[in-house]
Short mmCIF file of C-alpha atoms and ligand atoms in Angstrom, two decimals:
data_model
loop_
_atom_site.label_atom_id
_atom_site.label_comp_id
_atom_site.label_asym_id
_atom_site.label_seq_id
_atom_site.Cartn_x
_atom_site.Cartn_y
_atom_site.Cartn_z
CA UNK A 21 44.68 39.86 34.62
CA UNK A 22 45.31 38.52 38.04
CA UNK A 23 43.40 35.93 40.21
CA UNK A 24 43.73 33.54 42.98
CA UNK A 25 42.74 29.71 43.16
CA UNK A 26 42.15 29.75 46.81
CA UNK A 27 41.05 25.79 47.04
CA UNK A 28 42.94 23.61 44.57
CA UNK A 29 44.04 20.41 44.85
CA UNK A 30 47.58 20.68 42.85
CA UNK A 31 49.07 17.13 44.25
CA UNK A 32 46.31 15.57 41.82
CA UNK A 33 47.12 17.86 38.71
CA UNK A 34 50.52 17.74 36.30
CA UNK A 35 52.86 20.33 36.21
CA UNK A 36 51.04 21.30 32.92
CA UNK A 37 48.16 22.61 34.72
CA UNK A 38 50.57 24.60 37.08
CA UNK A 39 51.92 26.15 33.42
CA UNK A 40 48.35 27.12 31.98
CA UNK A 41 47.06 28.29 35.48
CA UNK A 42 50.05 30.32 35.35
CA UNK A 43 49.15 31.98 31.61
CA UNK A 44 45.79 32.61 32.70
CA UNK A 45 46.92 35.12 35.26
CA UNK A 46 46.88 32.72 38.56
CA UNK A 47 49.49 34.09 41.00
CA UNK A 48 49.28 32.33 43.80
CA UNK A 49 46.90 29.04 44.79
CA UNK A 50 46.08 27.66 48.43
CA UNK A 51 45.87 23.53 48.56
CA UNK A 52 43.93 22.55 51.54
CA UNK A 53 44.40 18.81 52.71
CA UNK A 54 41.78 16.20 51.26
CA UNK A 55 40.73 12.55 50.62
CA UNK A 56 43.42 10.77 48.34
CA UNK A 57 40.53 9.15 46.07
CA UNK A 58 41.68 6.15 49.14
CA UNK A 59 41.68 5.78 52.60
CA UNK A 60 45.71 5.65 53.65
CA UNK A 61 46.60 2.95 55.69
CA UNK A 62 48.34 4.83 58.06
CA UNK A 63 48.71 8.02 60.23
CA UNK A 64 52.35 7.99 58.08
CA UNK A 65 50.72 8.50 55.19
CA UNK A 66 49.23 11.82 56.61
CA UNK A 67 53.37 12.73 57.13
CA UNK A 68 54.22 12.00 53.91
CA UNK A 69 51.24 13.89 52.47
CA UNK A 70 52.23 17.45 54.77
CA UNK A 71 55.21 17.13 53.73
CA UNK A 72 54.23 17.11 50.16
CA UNK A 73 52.07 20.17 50.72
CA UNK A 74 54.83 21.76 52.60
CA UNK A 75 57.81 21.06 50.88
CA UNK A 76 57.69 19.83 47.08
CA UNK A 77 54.03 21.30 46.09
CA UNK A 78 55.73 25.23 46.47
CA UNK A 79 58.59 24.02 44.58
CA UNK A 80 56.73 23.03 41.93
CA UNK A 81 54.51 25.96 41.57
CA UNK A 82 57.29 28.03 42.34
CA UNK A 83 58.96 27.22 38.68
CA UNK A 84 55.90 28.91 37.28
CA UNK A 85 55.88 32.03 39.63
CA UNK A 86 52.58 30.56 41.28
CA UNK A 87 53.01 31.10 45.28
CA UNK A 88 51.99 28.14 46.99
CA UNK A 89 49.75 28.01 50.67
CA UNK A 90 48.56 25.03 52.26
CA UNK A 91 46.08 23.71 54.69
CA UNK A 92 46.37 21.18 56.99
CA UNK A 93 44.02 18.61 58.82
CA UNK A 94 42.51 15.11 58.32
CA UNK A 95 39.76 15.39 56.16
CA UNK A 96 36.13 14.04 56.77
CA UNK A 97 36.32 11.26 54.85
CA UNK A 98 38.97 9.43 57.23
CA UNK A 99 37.54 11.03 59.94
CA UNK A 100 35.01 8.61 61.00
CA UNK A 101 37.65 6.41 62.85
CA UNK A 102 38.62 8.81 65.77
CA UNK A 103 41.55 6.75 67.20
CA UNK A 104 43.10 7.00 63.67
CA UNK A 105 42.04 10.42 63.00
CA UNK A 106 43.82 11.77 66.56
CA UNK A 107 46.86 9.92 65.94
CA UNK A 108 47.35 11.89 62.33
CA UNK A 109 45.81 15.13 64.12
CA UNK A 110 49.35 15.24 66.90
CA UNK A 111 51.27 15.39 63.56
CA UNK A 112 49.85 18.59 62.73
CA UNK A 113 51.51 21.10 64.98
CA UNK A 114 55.11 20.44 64.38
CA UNK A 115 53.49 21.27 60.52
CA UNK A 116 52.03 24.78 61.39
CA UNK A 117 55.05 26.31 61.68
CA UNK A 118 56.27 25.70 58.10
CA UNK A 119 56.31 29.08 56.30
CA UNK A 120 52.93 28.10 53.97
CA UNK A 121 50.45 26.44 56.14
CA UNK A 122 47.68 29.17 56.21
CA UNK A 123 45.70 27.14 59.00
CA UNK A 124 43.43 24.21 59.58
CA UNK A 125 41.19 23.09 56.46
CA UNK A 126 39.46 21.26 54.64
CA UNK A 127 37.75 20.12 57.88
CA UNK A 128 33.92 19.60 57.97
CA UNK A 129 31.59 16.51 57.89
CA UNK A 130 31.28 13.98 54.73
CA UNK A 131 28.57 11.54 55.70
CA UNK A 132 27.25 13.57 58.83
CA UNK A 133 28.01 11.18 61.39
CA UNK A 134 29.00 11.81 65.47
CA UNK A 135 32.32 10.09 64.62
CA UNK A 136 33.49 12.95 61.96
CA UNK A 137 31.85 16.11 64.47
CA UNK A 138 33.88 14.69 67.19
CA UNK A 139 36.83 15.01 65.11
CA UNK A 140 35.75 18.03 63.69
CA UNK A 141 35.18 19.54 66.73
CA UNK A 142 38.97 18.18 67.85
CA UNK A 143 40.13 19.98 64.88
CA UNK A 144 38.08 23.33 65.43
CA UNK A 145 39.99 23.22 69.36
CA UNK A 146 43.35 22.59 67.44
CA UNK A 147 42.77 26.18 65.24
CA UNK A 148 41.66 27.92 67.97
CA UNK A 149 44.55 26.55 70.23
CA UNK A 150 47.25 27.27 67.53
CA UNK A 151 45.23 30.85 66.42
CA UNK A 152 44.77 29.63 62.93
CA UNK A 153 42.58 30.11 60.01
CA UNK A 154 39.59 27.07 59.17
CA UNK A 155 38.79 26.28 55.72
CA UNK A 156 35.70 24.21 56.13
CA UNK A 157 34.40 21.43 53.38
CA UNK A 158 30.62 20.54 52.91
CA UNK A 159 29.09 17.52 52.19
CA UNK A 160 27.87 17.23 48.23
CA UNK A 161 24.66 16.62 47.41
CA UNK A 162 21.52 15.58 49.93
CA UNK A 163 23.47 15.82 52.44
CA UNK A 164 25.30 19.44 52.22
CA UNK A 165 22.39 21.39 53.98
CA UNK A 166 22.22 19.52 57.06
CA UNK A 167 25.75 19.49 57.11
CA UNK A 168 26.70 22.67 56.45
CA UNK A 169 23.74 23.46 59.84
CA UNK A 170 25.80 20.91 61.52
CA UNK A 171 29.33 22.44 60.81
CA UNK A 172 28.35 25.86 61.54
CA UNK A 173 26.98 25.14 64.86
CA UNK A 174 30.20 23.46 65.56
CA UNK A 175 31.75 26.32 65.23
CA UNK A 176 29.69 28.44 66.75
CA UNK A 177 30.10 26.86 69.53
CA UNK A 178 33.93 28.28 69.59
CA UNK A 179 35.46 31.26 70.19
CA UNK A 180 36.52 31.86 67.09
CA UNK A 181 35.20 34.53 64.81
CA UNK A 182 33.26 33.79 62.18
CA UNK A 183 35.34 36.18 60.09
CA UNK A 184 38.45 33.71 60.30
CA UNK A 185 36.39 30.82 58.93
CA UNK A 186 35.70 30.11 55.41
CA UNK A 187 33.18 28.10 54.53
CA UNK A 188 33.47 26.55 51.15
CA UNK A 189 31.19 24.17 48.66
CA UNK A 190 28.11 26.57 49.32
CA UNK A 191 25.03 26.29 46.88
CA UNK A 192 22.13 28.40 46.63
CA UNK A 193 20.42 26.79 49.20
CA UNK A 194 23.19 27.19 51.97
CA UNK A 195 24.68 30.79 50.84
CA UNK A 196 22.73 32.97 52.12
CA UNK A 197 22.76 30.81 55.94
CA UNK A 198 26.64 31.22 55.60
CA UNK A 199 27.22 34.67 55.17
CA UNK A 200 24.20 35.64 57.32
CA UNK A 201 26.32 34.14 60.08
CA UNK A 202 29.44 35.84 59.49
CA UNK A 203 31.17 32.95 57.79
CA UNK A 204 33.01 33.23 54.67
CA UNK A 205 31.63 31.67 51.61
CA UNK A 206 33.70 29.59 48.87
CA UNK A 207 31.82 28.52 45.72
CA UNK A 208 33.21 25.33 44.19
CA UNK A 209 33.36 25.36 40.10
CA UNK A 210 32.80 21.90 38.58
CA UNK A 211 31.97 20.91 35.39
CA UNK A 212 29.46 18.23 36.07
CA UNK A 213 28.31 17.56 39.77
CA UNK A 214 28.63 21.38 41.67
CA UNK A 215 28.87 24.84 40.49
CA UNK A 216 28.94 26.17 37.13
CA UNK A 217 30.56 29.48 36.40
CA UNK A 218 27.25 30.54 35.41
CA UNK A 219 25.18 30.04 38.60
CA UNK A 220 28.50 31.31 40.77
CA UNK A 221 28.21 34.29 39.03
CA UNK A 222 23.72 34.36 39.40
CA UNK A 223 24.88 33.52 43.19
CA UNK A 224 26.98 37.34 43.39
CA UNK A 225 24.33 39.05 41.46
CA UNK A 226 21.57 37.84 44.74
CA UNK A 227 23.85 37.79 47.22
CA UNK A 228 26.38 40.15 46.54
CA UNK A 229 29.89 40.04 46.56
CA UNK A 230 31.05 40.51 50.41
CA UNK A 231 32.87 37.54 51.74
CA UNK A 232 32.38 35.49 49.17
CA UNK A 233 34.82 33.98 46.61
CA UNK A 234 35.55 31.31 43.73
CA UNK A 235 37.32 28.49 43.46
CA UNK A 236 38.06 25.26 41.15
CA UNK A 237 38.76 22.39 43.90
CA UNK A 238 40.65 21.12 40.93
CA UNK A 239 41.43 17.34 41.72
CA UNK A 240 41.95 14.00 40.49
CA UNK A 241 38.45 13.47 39.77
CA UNK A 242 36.56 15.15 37.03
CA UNK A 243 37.29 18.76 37.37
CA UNK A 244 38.92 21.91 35.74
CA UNK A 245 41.89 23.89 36.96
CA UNK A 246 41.09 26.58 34.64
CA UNK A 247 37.51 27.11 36.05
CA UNK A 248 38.38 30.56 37.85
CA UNK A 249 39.51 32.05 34.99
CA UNK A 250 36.23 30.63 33.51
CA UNK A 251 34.20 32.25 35.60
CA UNK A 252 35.64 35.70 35.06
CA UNK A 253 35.00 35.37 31.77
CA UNK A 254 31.57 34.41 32.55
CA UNK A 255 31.21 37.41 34.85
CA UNK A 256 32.23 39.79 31.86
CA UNK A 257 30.78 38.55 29.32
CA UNK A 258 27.79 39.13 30.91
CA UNK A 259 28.86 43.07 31.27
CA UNK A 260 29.59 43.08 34.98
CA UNK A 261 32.71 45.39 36.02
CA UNK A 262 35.73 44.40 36.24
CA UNK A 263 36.50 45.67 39.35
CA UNK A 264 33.44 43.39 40.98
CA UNK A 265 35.12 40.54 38.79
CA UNK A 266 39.05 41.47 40.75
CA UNK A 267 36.98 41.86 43.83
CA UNK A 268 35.53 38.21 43.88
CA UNK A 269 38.51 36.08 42.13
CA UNK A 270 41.49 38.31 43.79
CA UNK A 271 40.77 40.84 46.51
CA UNK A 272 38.48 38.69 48.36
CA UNK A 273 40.94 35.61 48.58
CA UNK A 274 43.72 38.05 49.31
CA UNK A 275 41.64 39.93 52.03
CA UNK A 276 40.60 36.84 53.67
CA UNK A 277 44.06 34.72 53.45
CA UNK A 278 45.64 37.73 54.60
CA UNK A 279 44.51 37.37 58.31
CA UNK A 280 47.41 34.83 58.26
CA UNK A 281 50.45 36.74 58.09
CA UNK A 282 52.43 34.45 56.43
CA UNK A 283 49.70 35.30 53.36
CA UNK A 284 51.82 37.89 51.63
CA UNK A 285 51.88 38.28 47.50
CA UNK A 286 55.27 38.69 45.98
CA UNK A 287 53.83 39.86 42.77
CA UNK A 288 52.43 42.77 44.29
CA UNK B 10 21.01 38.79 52.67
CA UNK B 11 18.07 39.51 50.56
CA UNK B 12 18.00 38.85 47.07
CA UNK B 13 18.33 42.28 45.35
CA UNK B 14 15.77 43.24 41.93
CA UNK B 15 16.85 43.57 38.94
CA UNK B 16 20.97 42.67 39.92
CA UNK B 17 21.67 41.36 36.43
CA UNK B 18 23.18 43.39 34.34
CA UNK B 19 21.36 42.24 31.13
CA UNK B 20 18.45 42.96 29.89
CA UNK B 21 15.72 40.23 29.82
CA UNK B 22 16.48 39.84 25.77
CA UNK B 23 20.40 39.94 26.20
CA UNK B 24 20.27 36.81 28.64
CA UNK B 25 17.44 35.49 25.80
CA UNK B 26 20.35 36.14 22.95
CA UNK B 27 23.32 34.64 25.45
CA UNK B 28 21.96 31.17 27.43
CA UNK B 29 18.61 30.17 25.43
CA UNK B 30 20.79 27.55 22.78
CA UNK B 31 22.58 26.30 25.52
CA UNK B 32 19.54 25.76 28.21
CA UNK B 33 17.74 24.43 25.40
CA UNK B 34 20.06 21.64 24.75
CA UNK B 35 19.99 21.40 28.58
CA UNK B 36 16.33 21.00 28.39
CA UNK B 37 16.16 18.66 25.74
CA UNK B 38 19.01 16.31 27.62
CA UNK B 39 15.96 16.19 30.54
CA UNK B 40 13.63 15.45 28.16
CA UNK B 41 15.37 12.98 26.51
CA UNK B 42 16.71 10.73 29.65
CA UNK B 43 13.21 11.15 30.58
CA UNK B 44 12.15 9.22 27.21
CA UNK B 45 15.20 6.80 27.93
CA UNK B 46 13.12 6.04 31.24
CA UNK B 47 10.48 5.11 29.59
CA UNK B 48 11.95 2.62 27.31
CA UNK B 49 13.91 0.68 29.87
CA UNK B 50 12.55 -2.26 31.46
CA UNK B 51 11.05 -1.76 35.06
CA UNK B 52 13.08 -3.71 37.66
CA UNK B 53 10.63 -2.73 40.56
CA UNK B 54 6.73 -2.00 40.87
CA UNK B 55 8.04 1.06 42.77
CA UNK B 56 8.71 4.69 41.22
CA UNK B 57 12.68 5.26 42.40
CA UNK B 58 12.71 7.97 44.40
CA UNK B 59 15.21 9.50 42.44
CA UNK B 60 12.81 9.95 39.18
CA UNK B 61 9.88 11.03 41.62
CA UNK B 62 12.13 13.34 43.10
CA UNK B 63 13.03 14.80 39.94
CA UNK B 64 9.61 14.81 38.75
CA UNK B 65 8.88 17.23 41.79
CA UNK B 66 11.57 19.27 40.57
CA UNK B 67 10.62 19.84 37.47
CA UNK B 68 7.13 21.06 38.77
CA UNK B 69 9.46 23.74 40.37
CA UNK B 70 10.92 24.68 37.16
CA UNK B 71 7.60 25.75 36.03
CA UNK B 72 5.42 27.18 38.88
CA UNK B 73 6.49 30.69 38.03
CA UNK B 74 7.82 31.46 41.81
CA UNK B 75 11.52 32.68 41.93
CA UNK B 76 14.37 31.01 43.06
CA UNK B 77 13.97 27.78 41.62
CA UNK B 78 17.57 26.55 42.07
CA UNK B 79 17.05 26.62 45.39
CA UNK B 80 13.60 25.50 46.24
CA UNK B 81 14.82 22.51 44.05
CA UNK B 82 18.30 22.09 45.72
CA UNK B 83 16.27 22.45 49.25
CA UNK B 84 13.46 19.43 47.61
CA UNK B 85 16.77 17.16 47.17
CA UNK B 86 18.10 17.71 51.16
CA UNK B 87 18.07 15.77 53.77
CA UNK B 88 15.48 17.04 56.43
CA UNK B 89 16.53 14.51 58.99
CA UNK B 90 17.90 15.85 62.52
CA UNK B 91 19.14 12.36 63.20
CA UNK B 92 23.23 11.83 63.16
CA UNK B 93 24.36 8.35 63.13
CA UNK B 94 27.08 7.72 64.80
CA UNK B 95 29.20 5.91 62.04
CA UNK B 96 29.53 5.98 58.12
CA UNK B 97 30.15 2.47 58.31
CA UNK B 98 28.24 0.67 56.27
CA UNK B 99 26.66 3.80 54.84
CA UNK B 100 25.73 4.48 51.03
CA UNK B 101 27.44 6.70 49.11
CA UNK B 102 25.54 9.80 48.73
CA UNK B 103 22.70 9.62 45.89
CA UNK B 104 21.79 13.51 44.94
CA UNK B 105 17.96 12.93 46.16
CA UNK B 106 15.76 12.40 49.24
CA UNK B 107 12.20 10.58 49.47
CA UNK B 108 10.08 13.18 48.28
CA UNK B 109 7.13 12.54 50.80
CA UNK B 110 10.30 12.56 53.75
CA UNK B 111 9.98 16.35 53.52
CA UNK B 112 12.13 18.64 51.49
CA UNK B 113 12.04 21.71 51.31
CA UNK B 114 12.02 24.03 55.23
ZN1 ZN C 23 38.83 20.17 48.29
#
């Protein structure tokens, strides 16, 4: 068995969860840039971070024949200051070049303010400038349906097609919205606050299984980077086929990520 | 995307066999921080909107209308159309809305 994490956050996790990721079958994981659990104090910070997701993070999954990718942006959190967030945003093109950043992610809103669309729109120019892929973070809880409205129309408003974007975090009350607008949907597995493998898996059997896929957002908060894995267990258990269960935890990633064409699987 | 019929592939006595021990734990954890509401001292006159939003949502559970998760995930949004222009100063998220602010659209 083979699967993808495609939204992990491995700088959080020991190098014990890169060895059990790598027994259950996980080949290759994509880290998108995120929220430290602090805002840094500095747009140096931010360098220090890509160049942990760019140069140590594939090392390190590398000794367990994981392939690492990476996204790149500042995330919504950190957002709402824009003079901040546009000095860390001019680091990010010297970064696109390095052989694992996929695109632009996790961009999106967190509290659904003007401050973080401005800079989410800045960042939507920047992967449409630079012809990269968007992975795209929702708000939580209230707020995830107006945001995920919000962040679609922002991106709507591009040229970029829909097809190219992933849109991750998505519940049952923003799936169906997603996909119906040509967006890529991610569902999140937590154990307590998002997602169980069991309504993931209720989400495929009422909205089917096209441009949709799984992932653990594995952190440093409460959260499990064995939760894909989970969820194909889930899926079989409850008799679906495997090839719908490959299709959702490993061609889907692999068909999306692969619009990038430095997305290519050495274990294949 | 419509929903499709019958898209599980269980039967309607398999799912029984498979989920009803754990959702009925699940159910009595409700029921039972519901009890732990009741013995805890009030702090305000007013019903927090986070218990009277559950309380809607538990009517969901049991109306006998499909998709429950989310009709209840849509009764915990944020209806608003107004964007502020900073988080400054802003609460962190709480999981629930005022129920009479509108919920589910
Ligand atoms: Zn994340």
């Amino acid at each position: 068995m083979k699967y993808i994490d495609p939204h992990v956050h491995m700088v959080s996790r020991t190098t014990d969860d890169y060895q059990r990721m790598a027994l259950a079958g996980c080949i290759a994981i994509t880290e998108p840039a995120f929220w430290a659990g602090f805002d840094r104090s500095s747009a140096q910070g931010f360098f220090d971070y890509y160049r942990q997701l760019t140069e140590y993070e594939p090392r390190r999954a590398a000794l367990f024949g994981i392939q690492h990718f990476t996204w790149l942006c500042i995330n919504p959190k950190e957002a709402d200051d824009p003079g901040f967030a546009r000095e860390v945003i001019a680091l990010i093109p010297d970064f696109l070049k390095c052989d694992n950043v996929l695109g632009i992610g996790e961009i999106g809103l967190n509290k659904n303010t003007k401050n973080e669309k401005i800079i989410l729109e800045e960042q939507i120019a920047l992967a449409e400038k630079h012809n990269q892929l968007i992975l795209v973070h929702t708000p939580h809880l209230e707020d995830k349906r107006k945001g995920t409205r919000l962040i679609m129309d922002a991106l709507s408003a591009s040229q970029i097609d829909p097809g190219r974007i992933l849109i991750d975090h998505v519940e049952e009350h923003t799936v169906a919205e997603v996909l119906d607008r040509g967006f890529w949907a991610g569902m999140t597995l937590y154990p307590d606050t998002k997602m169980t493998p069991q309504r993931a898996t209720d989400v495929i059997e009422m909205y089917g299984s096209e441009r949709i896929w799984m992932n653990s957002a594995g952190d440093w908060g409460c959260s499990d980077p064995l939760a894909v894995p989970k969820a194909r267990i889930e899926m079989s258990r409850r008799g679906h086929q495997m090839s719908l269960i490959d299709k959702v935890t490993l061609d889907n990633p692999r068909t999306f990520l692969s619009q990038s064409e430095k997305f290519v699987l050495k274990a294949e | 995307m419509a929903e499709t019929g019958f898209s599980c592939p269980q039967t309607r006595e398999q799912v029984i066999n498979m989920y009803f021990l754990e959702h009925r734990a699940k159910l009595l954890d409700v029921a039972a921080f519901l009890d732990r509401l009741d013995r805890a001292r009030p702090t305000a006159s007013n019903v927090d909107f986070r218990e009277a939003a559950l309380n809607e949502a538990v009517r969901i559970l049991v109306d006998g209308q499909p998709q429950r998760a989310k009709r209840i995930l849509a009764l915990l949004s944020d209806s608003t159309t107004e964007i502020p222009q900073s988080a400054h100063g802003m609460k962190g998220a709480s999981g629930a809305v005022r129920v009479n602010s509108g919920g589910a659209s």
